[in-house]
CSV table of N, CA and C in Angstrom, one decimal:
chain,number,residue,atom,x,y,z
A,98,GLN,N,-96.0,269.8,91.6
A,98,GLN,CA,-95.3,270.3,92.8
A,98,GLN,C,-93.8,270.0,92.7
A,99,VAL,N,-93.1,270.8,93.4
A,99,VAL,CA,-91.5,270.8,93.4
A,99,VAL,C,-91.1,270.6,94.8
A,100,GLN,N,-90.1,269.8,94.9
A,100,GLN,CA,-89.5,269.6,96.2
A,100,GLN,C,-88.0,269.7,96.1
A,101,LEU,N,-87.4,270.2,97.2
A,101,LEU,CA,-85.9,270.3,97.3
A,101,LEU,C,-85.5,269.5,98.5
A,102,ALA,N,-84.7,268.5,98.3
A,102,ALA,CA,-84.3,267.6,99.3
A,102,ALA,C,-82.7,267.8,99.6
A,103,GLU,N,-82.5,268.1,100.8
A,103,GLU,CA,-81.1,268.4,101.2
A,103,GLU,C,-80.5,267.2,101.9
A,104,SER,N,-79.2,267.1,101.9
A,104,SER,CA,-78.5,266.1,102.7
A,104,SER,C,-77.1,266.6,102.9
A,105,GLY,N,-76.4,266.0,103.9
A,105,GLY,CA,-75.0,266.2,104.1
A,105,GLY,C,-74.6,267.0,105.3
A,106,GLY,N,-75.6,267.6,106.0
A,106,GLY,CA,-75.2,268.3,107.2
A,106,GLY,C,-74.7,267.5,108.3
A,107,GLY,N,-74.3,268.1,109.5
A,107,GLY,CA,-73.8,267.3,110.6
A,107,GLY,C,-72.8,268.1,111.4
A,108,LEU,N,-72.1,267.4,112.3
A,108,LEU,CA,-71.1,268.0,113.2
A,108,LEU,C,-69.7,267.7,112.7
A,109,VAL,N,-68.9,268.7,112.6
A,109,VAL,CA,-67.5,268.6,112.1
A,109,VAL,C,-66.6,269.5,113.0
A,110,GLN,N,-65.4,269.1,113.1
A,110,GLN,CA,-64.4,269.9,113.9
A,110,GLN,C,-63.9,271.1,113.1
A,111,PRO,N,-63.5,272.1,113.8
A,111,PRO,CA,-62.9,273.3,113.1
A,111,PRO,C,-61.7,272.8,112.1
A,112,GLY,N,-61.7,273.3,110.9
A,112,GLY,CA,-60.8,272.9,109.9
A,112,GLY,C,-61.2,271.8,109.1
A,113,GLY,N,-62.3,271.1,109.4
A,113,GLY,CA,-62.8,270.0,108.7
A,113,GLY,C,-63.6,270.4,107.5
A,114,SER,N,-64.2,269.4,106.9
A,114,SER,CA,-65.0,269.6,105.6
A,114,SER,C,-66.3,268.9,105.6
A,115,LEU,N,-67.2,269.4,104.9
A,115,LEU,CA,-68.6,268.8,104.7
A,115,LEU,C,-69.0,269.1,103.3
A,116,ARG,N,-69.9,268.2,102.8
A,116,ARG,CA,-70.4,268.5,101.4
A,116,ARG,C,-72.0,268.3,101.5
A,117,LEU,N,-72.6,269.4,101.1
A,117,LEU,CA,-74.1,269.4,101.1
A,117,LEU,C,-74.5,269.1,99.7
A,118,SER,N,-75.7,268.5,99.6
A,118,SER,CA,-76.3,268.2,98.4
A,118,SER,C,-77.8,268.6,98.4
A,119,CYS,N,-78.3,269.1,97.3
A,119,CYS,CA,-79.8,269.4,97.2
A,119,CYS,C,-80.3,269.0,95.9
A,120,ALA,N,-81.3,268.1,95.9
A,120,ALA,CA,-81.8,267.6,94.6
A,120,ALA,C,-83.2,268.1,94.5
A,121,ALA,N,-83.5,268.7,93.3
A,121,ALA,CA,-84.9,269.2,93.1
A,121,ALA,C,-85.6,268.1,92.2
A,122,SER,N,-86.9,268.0,92.6
A,122,SER,CA,-87.7,266.9,91.9
A,122,SER,C,-89.1,267.5,91.8
A,123,GLY,N,-89.8,266.9,90.8
A,123,GLY,CA,-91.2,267.3,90.5
A,123,GLY,C,-91.4,267.7,89.1
A,124,SER,N,-92.4,268.5,88.9
A,124,SER,CA,-92.8,268.9,87.5
A,124,SER,C,-92.1,270.2,87.1
A,125,ILE,N,-90.7,270.0,86.9
A,125,ILE,CA,-89.9,271.1,86.7
A,125,ILE,C,-89.7,271.3,85.1
A,126,LEU,N,-89.8,272.5,84.6
A,126,LEU,CA,-89.5,272.8,83.3
A,126,LEU,C,-88.1,273.3,83.2
A,127,VAL,N,-87.8,274.4,83.9
A,127,VAL,CA,-86.5,275.0,83.9
A,127,VAL,C,-86.1,275.4,85.3
A,128,ILE,N,-84.8,275.1,85.6
A,128,ILE,CA,-84.2,275.7,86.9
A,128,ILE,C,-83.2,276.8,86.5
A,129,ASN,N,-83.5,277.9,87.1
A,129,ASN,CA,-82.5,279.0,86.8
A,129,ASN,C,-81.5,279.0,87.9
A,130,SER,N,-81.6,279.9,88.9
A,130,SER,CA,-80.5,279.9,90.0
A,130,SER,C,-80.8,278.8,90.9
A,131,MET,N,-79.6,278.3,91.4
A,131,MET,CA,-79.6,277.3,92.5
A,131,MET,C,-78.5,277.6,93.4
A,132,GLY,N,-78.7,277.4,94.7
A,132,GLY,CA,-77.6,277.8,95.6
A,132,GLY,C,-78.0,277.5,97.1
A,133,TRP,N,-77.3,278.2,98.0
A,133,TRP,CA,-77.4,278.0,99.4
A,133,TRP,C,-77.4,279.3,100.1
A,134,TYR,N,-78.2,279.3,101.2
A,134,TYR,CA,-78.3,280.3,102.2
A,134,TYR,C,-78.1,279.7,103.5
A,135,ARG,N,-77.8,280.5,104.5
A,135,ARG,CA,-77.7,280.0,105.9
A,135,ARG,C,-78.3,281.0,106.9
A,136,GLN,N,-78.7,280.5,108.0
A,136,GLN,CA,-79.3,281.3,109.0
A,136,GLN,C,-78.9,280.8,110.4
A,137,VAL,N,-78.5,281.8,111.3
A,137,VAL,CA,-78.2,281.5,112.7
A,137,VAL,C,-79.4,282.1,113.5
A,138,PRO,N,-79.8,281.4,114.5
A,138,PRO,CA,-80.9,282.0,115.3
A,138,PRO,C,-80.8,283.4,115.7
A,139,GLY,N,-81.7,284.3,115.5
A,139,GLY,CA,-81.6,285.7,116.0
A,139,GLY,C,-81.0,286.5,114.9
A,140,LYS,N,-80.6,285.9,113.7
A,140,LYS,CA,-80.0,286.8,112.7
A,140,LYS,C,-80.8,286.5,111.3
A,141,GLN,N,-80.5,287.4,110.4
A,141,GLN,CA,-81.2,287.3,109.1
A,141,GLN,C,-80.5,286.2,108.3
A,142,ARG,N,-81.3,285.6,107.5
A,142,ARG,CA,-80.7,284.6,106.5
A,142,ARG,C,-79.8,285.3,105.6
A,143,GLU,N,-78.6,284.7,105.3
A,143,GLU,CA,-77.6,285.3,104.4
A,143,GLU,C,-77.3,284.3,103.3
A,144,LEU,N,-76.9,285.0,102.1
A,144,LEU,CA,-76.5,284.2,101.0
A,144,LEU,C,-75.1,283.5,101.3
A,145,VAL,N,-75.0,282.3,100.9
A,145,VAL,CA,-73.7,281.7,101.0
A,145,VAL,C,-73.0,281.5,99.7
A,146,ALA,N,-73.7,280.9,98.7
A,146,ALA,CA,-73.3,280.8,97.3
A,146,ALA,C,-74.4,280.4,96.5
A,147,VAL,N,-74.5,281.1,95.3
A,147,VAL,CA,-75.5,280.8,94.3
A,147,VAL,C,-74.9,280.8,92.9
A,148,THR,N,-75.4,279.9,92.1
A,148,THR,CA,-75.0,279.8,90.7
A,148,THR,C,-76.2,280.0,89.8
A,149,SER,N,-76.1,281.0,88.9
A,149,SER,CA,-77.2,281.3,88.1
A,149,SER,C,-77.4,280.3,86.9
A,150,GLY,N,-78.5,280.4,86.2
A,150,GLY,CA,-78.7,279.5,85.1
A,150,GLY,C,-77.6,279.6,84.0
A,151,GLY,N,-77.0,280.8,83.9
A,151,GLY,CA,-76.0,281.0,82.9
A,151,GLY,C,-74.6,280.7,83.4
A,152,GLY,N,-74.5,280.2,84.7
A,152,GLY,CA,-73.2,279.8,85.2
A,152,GLY,C,-72.5,280.8,86.0
A,153,LYS,N,-73.0,282.0,86.2
A,153,LYS,CA,-72.4,283.0,87.1
A,153,LYS,C,-72.5,282.5,88.5
A,154,ILE,N,-71.4,282.6,89.3
A,154,ILE,CA,-71.4,282.2,90.6
A,154,ILE,C,-71.1,283.4,91.6
A,155,THR,N,-71.9,283.4,92.7
A,155,THR,CA,-71.7,284.5,93.6
A,155,THR,C,-71.4,283.9,95.0
A,156,TYR,N,-70.5,284.3,95.7
A,156,TYR,CA,-70.1,283.8,97.0
A,156,TYR,C,-70.2,284.9,98.1
A,157,ALA,N,-70.5,284.6,99.2
A,157,ALA,CA,-70.4,285.5,100.4
A,157,ALA,C,-68.9,285.7,100.6
A,158,ASP,N,-68.5,287.0,101.0
A,158,ASP,CA,-67.1,287.2,101.2
A,158,ASP,C,-66.5,286.3,102.2
A,159,SER,N,-67.3,286.0,103.3
A,159,SER,CA,-66.9,285.1,104.4
A,159,SER,C,-66.5,283.7,104.0
A,160,VAL,N,-67.0,283.2,102.8
A,160,VAL,CA,-66.7,281.9,102.4
A,160,VAL,C,-65.8,281.7,101.3
A,161,LYS,N,-65.5,282.8,100.6
A,161,LYS,CA,-64.7,282.8,99.4
A,161,LYS,C,-63.3,282.1,99.7
A,162,GLY,N,-62.9,281.2,98.9
A,162,GLY,CA,-61.7,280.5,99.0
A,162,GLY,C,-61.8,279.2,99.8
A,163,ARG,N,-62.9,279.0,100.5
A,163,ARG,CA,-63.2,277.9,101.4
A,163,ARG,C,-64.3,277.0,100.9
A,164,PHE,N,-65.3,277.6,100.3
A,164,PHE,CA,-66.6,276.9,99.9
A,164,PHE,C,-66.6,276.9,98.4
A,165,THR,N,-67.1,275.9,97.8
A,165,THR,CA,-67.3,275.7,96.4
A,165,THR,C,-68.7,275.3,96.0
A,166,VAL,N,-69.5,276.0,95.2
A,166,VAL,CA,-70.8,275.6,94.8
A,166,VAL,C,-70.7,275.1,93.4
A,167,SER,N,-71.4,273.9,93.1
A,167,SER,CA,-71.5,273.4,91.7
A,167,SER,C,-72.8,272.8,91.5
A,168,ARG,N,-73.1,272.6,90.2
A,168,ARG,CA,-74.4,272.1,89.9
A,168,ARG,C,-74.2,270.8,88.8
A,169,ASP,N,-75.2,269.9,88.9
A,169,ASP,CA,-75.3,268.8,88.0
A,169,ASP,C,-76.7,269.1,87.3
A,170,ASN,N,-76.8,269.7,86.2
A,170,ASN,CA,-78.0,270.0,85.6
A,170,ASN,C,-78.9,268.8,85.2
A,171,ALA,N,-78.1,267.7,84.8
A,171,ALA,CA,-78.8,266.5,84.5
A,171,ALA,C,-79.5,265.9,85.6
A,172,LYS,N,-79.0,266.1,86.8
A,172,LYS,CA,-79.6,265.5,88.1
A,172,LYS,C,-80.4,266.6,88.8
A,173,ASN,N,-80.5,267.8,88.3
A,173,ASN,CA,-81.2,268.9,89.1
A,173,ASN,C,-80.7,269.1,90.4
A,174,THR,N,-79.4,269.0,90.6
A,174,THR,CA,-78.8,269.0,91.9
A,174,THR,C,-77.7,270.0,92.0
A,175,VAL,N,-77.7,270.6,93.2
A,175,VAL,CA,-76.6,271.6,93.5
A,175,VAL,C,-75.9,271.1,94.8
A,176,TYR,N,-74.6,271.4,94.7
A,176,TYR,CA,-73.7,270.9,95.8
A,176,TYR,C,-73.0,272.1,96.5
A,177,LEU,N,-72.6,271.9,97.7
A,177,LEU,CA,-71.8,272.9,98.4
A,177,LEU,C,-70.7,272.2,99.1
A,178,GLN,N,-69.5,272.3,98.6
A,178,GLN,CA,-68.3,271.7,99.2
A,178,GLN,C,-67.7,272.8,100.2
A,179,MET,N,-67.7,272.4,101.5
A,179,MET,CA,-67.2,273.4,102.5
A,179,MET,C,-65.9,272.8,103.1
A,180,ASN,N,-64.9,273.6,102.9
A,180,ASN,CA,-63.6,273.2,103.5
A,180,ASN,C,-63.2,274.3,104.5
A,181,SER,N,-62.2,273.9,105.3
A,181,SER,CA,-61.7,274.8,106.4
A,181,SER,C,-62.7,275.4,107.1
A,182,LEU,N,-63.7,274.6,107.6
A,182,LEU,CA,-64.8,275.1,108.3
A,182,LEU,C,-64.4,275.8,109.7
A,183,LYS,N,-65.1,276.8,110.0
A,183,LYS,CA,-64.9,277.6,111.2
A,183,LYS,C,-66.1,277.5,112.1
A,184,PRO,N,-66.0,277.8,113.4
A,184,PRO,CA,-67.2,277.7,114.3
A,184,PRO,C,-68.2,278.7,113.8
A,185,GLU,N,-67.8,279.9,113.2
A,185,GLU,CA,-68.8,280.9,112.7
A,185,GLU,C,-69.6,280.4,111.5
A,186,ASP,N,-69.2,279.3,110.9
A,186,ASP,CA,-70.0,278.7,109.8
A,186,ASP,C,-71.2,277.9,110.3
A,187,THR,N,-71.2,277.7,111.6
A,187,THR,CA,-72.4,277.0,112.2
A,187,THR,C,-73.7,277.7,111.9
A,188,ALA,N,-74.6,276.9,111.3
A,188,ALA,CA,-75.9,277.6,110.9
A,188,ALA,C,-76.8,276.5,110.3
A,189,VAL,N,-78.1,276.8,110.1
A,189,VAL,CA,-78.9,276.0,109.3
A,189,VAL,C,-78.7,276.4,107.8
A,190,TYR,N,-78.4,275.5,107.0
A,190,TYR,CA,-78.1,275.8,105.6
A,190,TYR,C,-79.3,275.3,104.8
A,191,SER,N,-79.9,276.2,103.9
A,191,SER,CA,-81.0,275.9,103.2
A,191,SER,C,-80.7,276.0,101.7
A,192,CYS,N,-81.2,275.1,101.0
A,192,CYS,CA,-81.1,275.1,99.5
A,192,CYS,C,-82.1,276.0,98.9
A,193,TYR,N,-81.8,276.7,97.8
A,193,TYR,CA,-82.6,277.7,97.2
A,193,TYR,C,-82.6,277.4,95.7
A,194,ALA,N,-83.7,277.6,95.0
A,194,ALA,CA,-83.7,277.5,93.6
A,194,ALA,C,-84.9,278.2,93.0
A,195,VAL,N,-84.6,278.8,91.9
A,195,VAL,CA,-85.7,279.5,91.1
A,195,VAL,C,-86.1,278.5,89.9
A,196,ILE,N,-87.3,278.1,90.0
A,196,ILE,CA,-87.8,277.0,89.2
A,196,ILE,C,-89.1,277.4,88.4
A,197,ARG,N,-89.1,277.1,87.2
A,197,ARG,CA,-90.3,277.3,86.4
A,197,ARG,C,-91.0,276.0,86.2
A,198,THR,N,-92.3,275.9,86.6
A,198,THR,CA,-93.2,274.8,86.3
A,198,THR,C,-94.3,275.2,85.3
A,199,ILE,N,-95.2,274.4,85.0
A,199,ILE,CA,-96.2,274.7,84.0
A,199,ILE,C,-97.1,275.9,84.5
A,200,SER,N,-97.3,276.0,85.9
A,200,SER,CA,-98.2,276.9,86.4
A,200,SER,C,-97.5,278.0,87.3
A,201,TYR,N,-96.2,277.9,87.6
A,201,TYR,CA,-95.6,278.9,88.4
A,201,TYR,C,-94.1,279.0,88.1
A,202,ALA,N,-93.6,280.2,88.3
A,202,ALA,CA,-92.2,280.4,88.3
A,202,ALA,C,-91.7,281.3,89.4
A,203,GLY,N,-90.8,280.7,90.2
A,203,GLY,CA,-90.4,281.5,91.4
A,203,GLY,C,-89.5,280.8,92.3
A,204,PRO,N,-89.2,281.2,93.5
A,204,PRO,CA,-88.2,280.6,94.4
A,204,PRO,C,-88.9,279.4,95.2
A,205,TYR,N,-88.0,278.4,95.3
A,205,TYR,CA,-88.4,277.3,96.2
A,205,TYR,C,-87.2,277.1,97.3
A,206,TRP,N,-87.6,276.6,98.4
A,206,TRP,CA,-86.6,276.5,99.5
A,206,TRP,C,-86.7,275.0,100.0
A,207,GLY,N,-85.5,274.5,100.4
A,207,GLY,CA,-85.5,273.3,101.1
A,207,GLY,C,-85.8,273.5,102.6
A,208,GLN,N,-85.9,272.4,103.3
A,208,GLN,CA,-86.3,272.6,104.7
A,208,GLN,C,-85.1,272.9,105.7
A,209,GLY,N,-83.9,272.8,105.1
A,209,GLY,CA,-82.7,273.2,105.9
A,209,GLY,C,-82.0,272.0,106.5
A,210,THR,N,-80.7,272.1,106.6
A,210,THR,CA,-79.9,271.1,107.2
A,210,THR,C,-78.9,271.8,108.2
A,211,GLN,N,-78.8,271.2,109.4
A,211,GLN,CA,-77.9,271.9,110.4
A,211,GLN,C,-76.4,271.5,110.1
A,212,VAL,N,-75.6,272.5,110.1
A,212,VAL,CA,-74.2,272.3,110.1
A,212,VAL,C,-73.6,273.0,111.4
A,213,THR,N,-72.9,272.1,112.2
A,213,THR,CA,-72.3,272.6,113.4
A,213,THR,C,-70.8,272.3,113.4
A,214,VAL,N,-70.0,273.4,113.6
A,214,VAL,CA,-68.6,273.4,113.6
A,214,VAL,C,-68.1,273.6,115.0
A,215,SER,N,-67.6,272.5,115.6
A,215,SER,CA,-67.3,272.6,117.1
A,215,SER,C,-66.2,271.5,117.4
A,216,SER,N,-65.4,271.9,118.3
A,216,SER,CA,-64.4,270.8,118.8
A,216,SER,C,-65.0,270.2,120.1
């Protein structure tokens, strides 16, 4: 089994910063893509930032220049540094990873962490 454990969400004022972490654990052979999506109630889940196994990084236009995604492959962990946060960044942020185990290869999701940007 594979688990993704997220941490780092919370309440922050506009203009503030937060850092999210997501650690993958279990019977992992290979991790390909890792990254973050977010969802607001009543809207579709949207990509925030993803890093491929080869190092290519994709950001949503709305977060470019403010958010930075990074990975520590030795720790099977992905981070999302969020700066200059805006109220419209408020959402549930979910960790995403494409992982190969002995018996399965495919996407895994964390349970989500709430980020609220409000004064």
